Amino acid sequence: MSRQRGGRAASSPRKEKTGAPGGPVEGLYDIDTGTCELVKDRYLADGWVLEINGVPSSHIDLSDPALLEFEYMRWIAMLVESRFERDSRLRVLHLGGGACTMARYFAAVYPDARQVVVEIDGRLAELVRHWFDLPRAPLLRIRVGEARQVLTSLSDASRDVIVRDVFAYNRTPVALTTLQFTQHARRVLAPGGVYVVNCGDFRDLAVAKREAATIGEVFEHTVIIADPAMLKGRRYGNVVIAGSDLPLGDSPALARDLLGGAVPAQIRLGDQVEKFAAGARVLDDSEATTPPGTKSTGTELHGS
């Protein structure tokens, strides 16, 4: 659900592996948070799908870093590109790593970007660095740690974009959705920065409505992007929600681009977002358990 693809599927028989001798190798791997499986995309010669604990997490094409197979990632990319010119020296924080697909994409589109990916699973981070052609430091750093702990440790106005794409199986931990967490995201963003989240939800859209209400409580401008079926509560899937202190998502070109994708999406702004979130309670830390700790919140995997 949180990893919807754009109309193509990849599958192959499982193979048990204990390590990767060099580059990506199909198989099931033990990681710190369970297991991950690397599956060859049978439709793309250099395509790979990463599943974490049985849930499709990422798709990556080794020959084309600008290819985003999952629709919600394309929506995030379109939104960010509607705000920032391609010669911008973006400072991007990714909360949630997976295969680092979004970071790899932004590195291709914004060559001068400086990015940090926060990944709670140290073993997964090592494997991803080993398997995929990721940019090296200082362009891309992978920091092993828990997303909230890392976010709260960062300096004010130190990032231009924050992308939250963290899931424990099919849900984002509540501690990463609350008013207090969102206030930290705004503090860390520079003026005009964008905070964007991938929200996975069921047909009742209860989570998406509360997330929209929460982000709208913190930011002056909030937008929602999803396909019409999802917005009408007809299925289980992805809703992209973003906030900024400057107007966001009001470009006619963005609306056209979203409608032109493999899964056409709509963008909702202003009063439409308020209507969507009407009656939804803002998420609060009192609803969250203490965020899980990790062995380290400061380890960075730079690659060689």
Tab-separated table of C-alpha atoms in Angstrom:
chain	number	residue	atom	x	y	z
A	1	MET	CA	0.000	0.000	0.000
A	2	SER	CA	2.635	2.524	0.937
A	3	ARG	CA	4.674	1.541	-2.091
A	4	GLN	CA	2.292	1.724	-5.037
A	5	ARG	CA	3.875	1.193	-8.425
A	6	GLY	CA	2.985	2.690	-11.780
A	7	GLY	CA	1.322	-0.268	-13.424
A	8	ARG	CA	4.194	-2.742	-13.651
A	9	ALA	CA	5.002	-5.572	-11.302
A	10	ALA	CA	8.174	-7.497	-10.666
A	11	SER	CA	8.447	-10.954	-9.193
A	12	SER	CA	10.692	-14.006	-9.136
A	13	PRO	CA	11.204	-17.116	-7.027
A	14	ARG	CA	12.833	-16.482	-3.638
A	15	LYS	CA	16.459	-17.403	-3.111
A	16	GLU	CA	18.105	-17.486	0.285
A	17	LYS	CA	21.337	-15.465	0.487
A	18	THR	CA	23.582	-14.495	3.353
A	19	GLY	CA	25.428	-11.654	1.656
A	20	ALA	CA	26.030	-9.854	-1.629
A	21	PRO	CA	29.357	-10.663	-3.325
A	22	GLY	CA	29.256	-7.448	-5.388
A	23	GLY	CA	26.368	-5.422	-6.718
A	24	PRO	CA	22.722	-6.468	-6.405
A	25	VAL	CA	21.971	-10.178	-6.078
A	26	GLU	CA	18.445	-11.556	-5.849
A	27	GLY	CA	17.628	-13.103	-2.529
A	28	LEU	CA	16.318	-12.880	0.999
A	29	TYR	CA	18.577	-11.090	3.503
A	30	ASP	CA	18.553	-10.712	7.253
A	31	ILE	CA	18.522	-7.092	8.398
A	32	ASP	CA	18.275	-5.448	11.818
A	33	THR	CA	14.503	-4.985	11.636
A	34	GLY	CA	13.605	-8.357	10.082
A	35	THR	CA	14.257	-9.343	6.492
A	36	CYS	CA	14.511	-7.709	3.117
A	37	GLU	CA	14.189	-9.303	-0.276
A	38	LEU	CA	15.821	-8.058	-3.440
A	39	VAL	CA	13.841	-9.013	-6.539
A	40	LYS	CA	14.825	-8.515	-10.190
A	41	ASP	CA	12.370	-6.483	-12.233
A	42	ARG	CA	11.518	-8.719	-15.155
A	43	TYR	CA	10.411	-5.731	-17.278
A	44	LEU	CA	13.530	-3.555	-16.876
A	45	ALA	CA	17.000	-4.918	-17.526
A	46	ASP	CA	18.559	-2.918	-14.702
A	47	GLY	CA	15.499	-2.662	-12.460
A	48	TRP	CA	15.268	-3.985	-8.903
A	49	VAL	CA	12.508	-4.089	-6.285
A	50	LEU	CA	13.357	-4.023	-2.585
A	51	GLU	CA	10.807	-5.564	-0.216
A	52	ILE	CA	11.125	-5.047	3.540
A	53	ASN	CA	9.349	-7.564	5.765
A	54	GLY	CA	7.193	-8.601	2.824
A	55	VAL	CA	6.126	-5.057	1.830
A	56	PRO	CA	7.389	-3.494	-1.453
A	57	SER	CA	9.557	-0.608	-0.266
A	58	SER	CA	11.564	0.715	-3.207
A	59	HIS	CA	12.251	0.338	-6.899
A	60	ILE	CA	15.540	1.351	-8.441
A	61	ASP	CA	16.895	1.280	-12.002
A	62	LEU	CA	20.670	1.146	-12.010
A	63	SER	CA	20.892	2.611	-15.517
A	64	ASP	CA	18.465	5.496	-14.959
A	65	PRO	CA	18.423	7.310	-11.599
A	66	ALA	CA	15.698	9.637	-12.883
A	67	LEU	CA	13.232	6.758	-13.326
A	68	LEU	CA	10.646	6.624	-10.540
A	69	GLU	CA	8.434	3.568	-10.825
A	70	PHE	CA	6.279	4.297	-7.766
A	71	GLU	CA	3.649	6.909	-8.446
A	72	TYR	CA	3.812	8.642	-5.081
A	73	MET	CA	7.533	9.271	-5.610
A	74	ARG	CA	6.795	10.931	-8.943
A	75	TRP	CA	4.239	13.162	-7.228
A	76	ILE	CA	6.797	14.193	-4.607
A	77	ALA	CA	9.380	14.897	-7.308
A	78	MET	CA	6.942	17.016	-9.320
A	79	LEU	CA	5.986	19.033	-6.256
A	80	VAL	CA	9.590	19.746	-5.259
A	81	GLU	CA	10.546	20.636	-8.824
A	82	SER	CA	7.635	23.084	-9.018
A	83	ARG	CA	9.241	25.019	-6.125
A	84	PHE	CA	12.991	24.769	-6.783
A	85	GLU	CA	14.939	25.389	-9.994
A	86	ARG	CA	17.262	22.617	-11.090
A	87	ASP	CA	20.372	24.675	-10.461
A	88	SER	CA	19.414	25.033	-6.778
A	89	ARG	CA	21.913	23.748	-4.236
A	90	LEU	CA	19.207	21.962	-2.297
A	91	ARG	CA	19.722	20.672	1.208
A	92	VAL	CA	17.481	17.618	1.460
A	93	LEU	CA	16.723	15.443	4.478
A	94	HIS	CA	15.114	12.060	3.813
A	95	LEU	CA	13.482	10.453	6.841
A	96	GLY	CA	13.323	6.820	5.768
A	97	GLY	CA	15.823	5.317	3.388
A	98	GLY	CA	14.838	2.071	1.676
A	99	ALA	CA	16.908	1.846	-1.495
A	100	CYS	CA	17.515	5.642	-1.469
A	101	THR	CA	15.490	5.968	-4.669
A	102	MET	CA	14.343	9.543	-4.018
A	103	ALA	CA	17.813	10.651	-2.949
A	104	ARG	CA	19.309	9.124	-6.079
A	105	TYR	CA	16.673	10.892	-8.179
A	106	PHE	CA	17.311	14.301	-6.611
A	107	ALA	CA	21.060	13.814	-7.060
A	108	ALA	CA	20.447	13.371	-10.792
A	109	VAL	CA	18.031	16.300	-11.117
A	110	TYR	CA	19.813	18.652	-8.699
A	111	PRO	CA	23.540	17.928	-9.219
A	112	ASP	CA	24.590	20.423	-6.544
A	113	ALA	CA	22.239	19.039	-3.883
A	114	ARG	CA	23.533	17.930	-0.495
A	115	GLN	CA	21.436	15.120	0.982
A	116	VAL	CA	21.202	13.098	4.168
A	117	VAL	CA	19.163	9.901	4.336
A	118	VAL	CA	18.126	8.725	7.811
A	119	GLU	CA	17.643	4.959	8.006
A	120	ILE	CA	16.962	3.121	11.261
A	121	ASP	CA	18.236	-0.215	9.961
A	122	GLY	CA	22.021	-0.200	9.866
A	123	ARG	CA	22.337	-3.520	8.057
A	124	LEU	CA	19.902	-2.399	5.360
A	125	ALA	CA	21.878	0.812	4.894
A	126	GLU	CA	25.071	-1.224	4.408
A	127	LEU	CA	23.409	-3.484	1.834
A	128	VAL	CA	21.926	-0.593	-0.118
A	129	ARG	CA	25.326	1.145	-0.259
A	130	HIS	CA	26.841	-2.128	-1.486
A	131	TRP	CA	24.162	-2.926	-4.081
A	132	PHE	CA	23.350	0.347	-5.751
A	133	ASP	CA	25.261	3.114	-7.464
A	134	LEU	CA	24.593	5.808	-4.872
A	135	PRO	CA	26.308	9.203	-4.877
A	136	ARG	CA	29.124	9.529	-2.369
A	137	ALA	CA	29.650	12.027	0.424
A	138	PRO	CA	29.270	14.962	0.576
A	139	LEU	CA	26.522	14.627	-2.052
A	140	LEU	CA	24.728	11.848	-0.176
A	141	ARG	CA	25.225	10.634	3.368
A	142	ILE	CA	23.309	7.788	4.984
A	143	ARG	CA	22.861	8.329	8.713
A	144	VAL	CA	21.825	5.326	10.794
A	145	GLY	CA	19.336	6.439	13.415
A	146	GLU	CA	15.716	6.895	14.442
A	147	ALA	CA	14.007	9.612	12.405
A	148	ARG	CA	12.603	11.672	15.269
A	149	GLN	CA	15.814	11.598	17.271
A	150	VAL	CA	17.797	12.793	14.262
A	151	LEU	CA	15.285	15.488	13.276
A	152	THR	CA	15.176	17.005	16.751
A	153	SER	CA	18.993	17.167	16.826
A	154	LEU	CA	19.299	19.283	13.661
A	155	SER	CA	19.923	23.023	13.530
A	156	ASP	CA	17.259	25.589	12.710
A	157	ALA	CA	16.776	26.494	9.030
A	158	SER	CA	19.317	23.874	7.933
A	159	ARG	CA	17.269	22.102	5.206
A	160	ASP	CA	15.280	23.148	2.137
A	161	VAL	CA	13.297	19.931	1.734
A	162	ILE	CA	12.319	17.243	4.231
A	163	VAL	CA	10.802	14.046	2.845
A	164	ARG	CA	9.190	11.709	5.386
A	165	ASP	CA	8.686	8.200	4.035
A	166	VAL	CA	8.902	5.963	7.099
A	167	PHE	CA	6.852	2.804	7.558
A	168	ALA	CA	6.721	0.025	10.089
A	169	TYR	CA	5.080	-2.581	7.883
A	170	ASN	CA	2.107	-0.621	6.449
A	171	ARG	CA	1.919	2.315	8.889
A	172	THR	CA	4.001	5.348	9.772
A	173	PRO	CA	4.829	5.363	13.507
A	174	VAL	CA	2.549	7.872	15.236
A	175	ALA	CA	5.537	9.633	16.823
A	176	LEU	CA	6.548	10.755	13.314
A	177	THR	CA	3.151	12.289	12.519
A	178	THR	CA	2.348	14.481	15.516
A	179	LEU	CA	2.063	18.234	15.959
A	180	GLN	CA	5.282	18.290	17.956
A	181	PHE	CA	7.185	16.333	15.309
A	182	THR	CA	5.817	18.598	12.550
A	183	GLN	CA	6.870	21.682	14.522
A	184	HIS	CA	10.417	20.321	14.587
A	185	ALA	CA	10.236	19.810	10.811
A	186	ARG	CA	9.247	23.442	10.338
A	187	ARG	CA	12.012	24.603	12.658
A	188	VAL	CA	14.611	22.683	10.668
A	189	LEU	CA	13.337	24.020	7.319
A	190	ALA	CA	14.725	27.247	5.879
A	191	PRO	CA	12.195	29.937	4.845
A	192	GLY	CA	10.334	28.718	1.771
A	193	GLY	CA	11.258	25.107	2.494
A	194	VAL	CA	8.949	22.168	1.846
A	195	TYR	CA	7.956	19.387	4.242
A	196	VAL	CA	6.409	16.481	2.329
A	197	VAL	CA	5.139	13.150	3.654
A	198	ASN	CA	4.008	9.887	2.144
A	199	CYS	CA	0.883	8.913	4.074
A	200	GLY	CA	-0.442	5.396	3.648
A	201	ASP	CA	-4.117	5.011	4.465
A	202	PHE	CA	-7.262	2.915	4.201
A	203	ARG	CA	-10.517	3.783	2.467
A	204	ASP	CA	-11.844	5.853	5.370
A	205	LEU	CA	-8.861	8.255	4.969
A	206	ALA	CA	-8.885	8.823	8.731
A	207	VAL	CA	-5.075	8.937	8.959
A	208	ALA	CA	-4.667	11.220	5.931
A	209	LYS	CA	-7.273	13.637	7.297
A	210	ARG	CA	-5.530	13.850	10.661
A	211	GLU	CA	-2.137	14.278	8.997
A	212	ALA	CA	-3.537	17.059	6.801
A	213	ALA	CA	-5.031	18.747	9.871
A	214	THR	CA	-1.721	18.463	11.720
A	215	ILE	CA	0.449	19.790	8.892
A	216	GLY	CA	-2.110	22.549	8.298
A	217	GLU	CA	-1.839	23.537	11.953
A	218	VAL	CA	1.906	24.165	11.579
A	219	PHE	CA	2.310	25.482	8.032
A	220	GLU	CA	0.519	28.401	6.361
A	221	HIS	CA	0.107	26.457	3.120
A	222	THR	CA	-0.807	22.769	2.816
A	223	VAL	CA	-1.403	20.644	-0.277
A	224	ILE	CA	-2.651	17.108	-0.867
A	225	ILE	CA	-1.836	14.943	-3.893
A	226	ALA	CA	-3.465	11.586	-4.655
A	227	ASP	CA	-5.308	9.807	-7.398
A	228	PRO	CA	-9.086	10.384	-7.573
A	229	ALA	CA	-9.995	6.879	-6.409
A	230	MET	CA	-7.918	7.330	-3.275
A	231	LEU	CA	-9.369	10.777	-2.558
A	232	LYS	CA	-12.881	9.345	-2.885
A	233	GLY	CA	-12.143	6.610	-0.361
A	234	ARG	CA	-12.377	3.748	-2.823
A	235	ARG	CA	-9.147	1.952	-2.006
A	236	TYR	CA	-6.095	1.526	0.194
A	237	GLY	CA	-3.049	3.496	-0.923
A	238	ASN	CA	-0.929	6.636	-0.857
A	239	VAL	CA	-1.665	10.263	-0.153
A	240	VAL	CA	1.134	12.823	-0.453
A	241	ILE	CA	0.715	15.782	1.934
A	242	ALA	CA	3.037	18.779	2.027
A	243	GLY	CA	3.392	22.029	3.936
A	244	SER	CA	5.322	25.255	3.461
A	245	ASP	CA	5.355	28.813	4.768
A	246	LEU	CA	5.037	30.051	1.161
A	247	PRO	CA	2.314	29.233	-1.421
A	248	LEU	CA	2.859	25.726	-2.721
A	249	GLY	CA	1.485	23.654	-5.569
A	250	ASP	CA	-0.487	26.398	-7.298
A	251	SER	CA	1.313	26.061	-10.646
A	252	PRO	CA	-1.005	25.107	-13.554
A	253	ALA	CA	1.927	23.187	-15.048
A	254	LEU	CA	2.135	21.031	-11.921
A	255	ALA	CA	-1.573	20.207	-12.090
A	256	ARG	CA	-1.174	19.194	-15.743
A	257	ASP	CA	1.895	17.076	-15.030
A	258	LEU	CA	0.119	15.243	-12.221
A	259	LEU	CA	-2.842	14.458	-14.463
A	260	GLY	CA	-0.519	13.186	-17.188
A	261	GLY	CA	1.097	10.385	-15.199
A	262	ALA	CA	0.503	6.649	-15.530
A	263	VAL	CA	-1.835	7.001	-12.545
A	264	PRO	CA	-3.364	10.508	-12.939
A	265	ALA	CA	-3.373	12.455	-9.700
A	266	GLN	CA	-5.157	15.544	-8.434
A	267	ILE	CA	-3.807	18.303	-6.210
A	268	ARG	CA	-5.907	20.002	-3.539
A	269	LEU	CA	-5.051	23.398	-2.111
A	270	GLY	CA	-6.308	25.906	0.425
A	271	ASP	CA	-10.029	25.568	1.121
A	272	GLN	CA	-10.031	22.104	-0.453
A	273	VAL	CA	-7.502	20.904	2.133
A	274	GLU	CA	-9.505	22.497	4.957
A	275	LYS	CA	-12.630	20.742	3.714
A	276	PHE	CA	-10.781	17.428	3.449
A	277	ALA	CA	-9.474	17.716	7.029
A	278	ALA	CA	-12.620	19.246	8.549
A	279	GLY	CA	-13.387	17.685	11.929
A	280	ALA	CA	-10.138	15.714	12.074
A	281	ARG	CA	-8.181	16.002	15.319
A	282	VAL	CA	-4.601	17.189	15.224
A	283	LEU	CA	-2.217	14.363	16.120
A	284	ASP	CA	-0.456	14.749	19.459
A	285	ASP	CA	2.523	13.170	21.196
A	286	SER	CA	0.202	11.850	23.899
A	287	GLU	CA	-1.049	9.314	21.327
A	288	ALA	CA	2.425	8.017	20.541
A	289	THR	CA	4.603	5.536	22.324
A	290	THR	CA	8.213	6.526	22.930
A	291	PRO	CA	10.064	6.370	19.609
A	292	PRO	CA	12.216	3.266	19.404
A	293	GLY	CA	15.922	3.731	20.030
A	294	THR	CA	18.761	2.462	17.897
A	295	LYS	CA	22.316	1.401	18.514
A	296	SER	CA	23.442	4.699	17.041
A	297	THR	CA	21.924	7.972	15.854
A	298	GLY	CA	25.165	9.363	14.505
A	299	THR	CA	26.726	6.722	12.279
A	300	GLU	CA	27.096	7.783	8.662
A	301	LEU	CA	27.760	5.424	5.770
A	302	HIS	CA	29.575	7.501	3.175
A	303	GLY	CA	30.810	4.786	0.880
A	304	SER	CA	34.296	4.626	-0.530
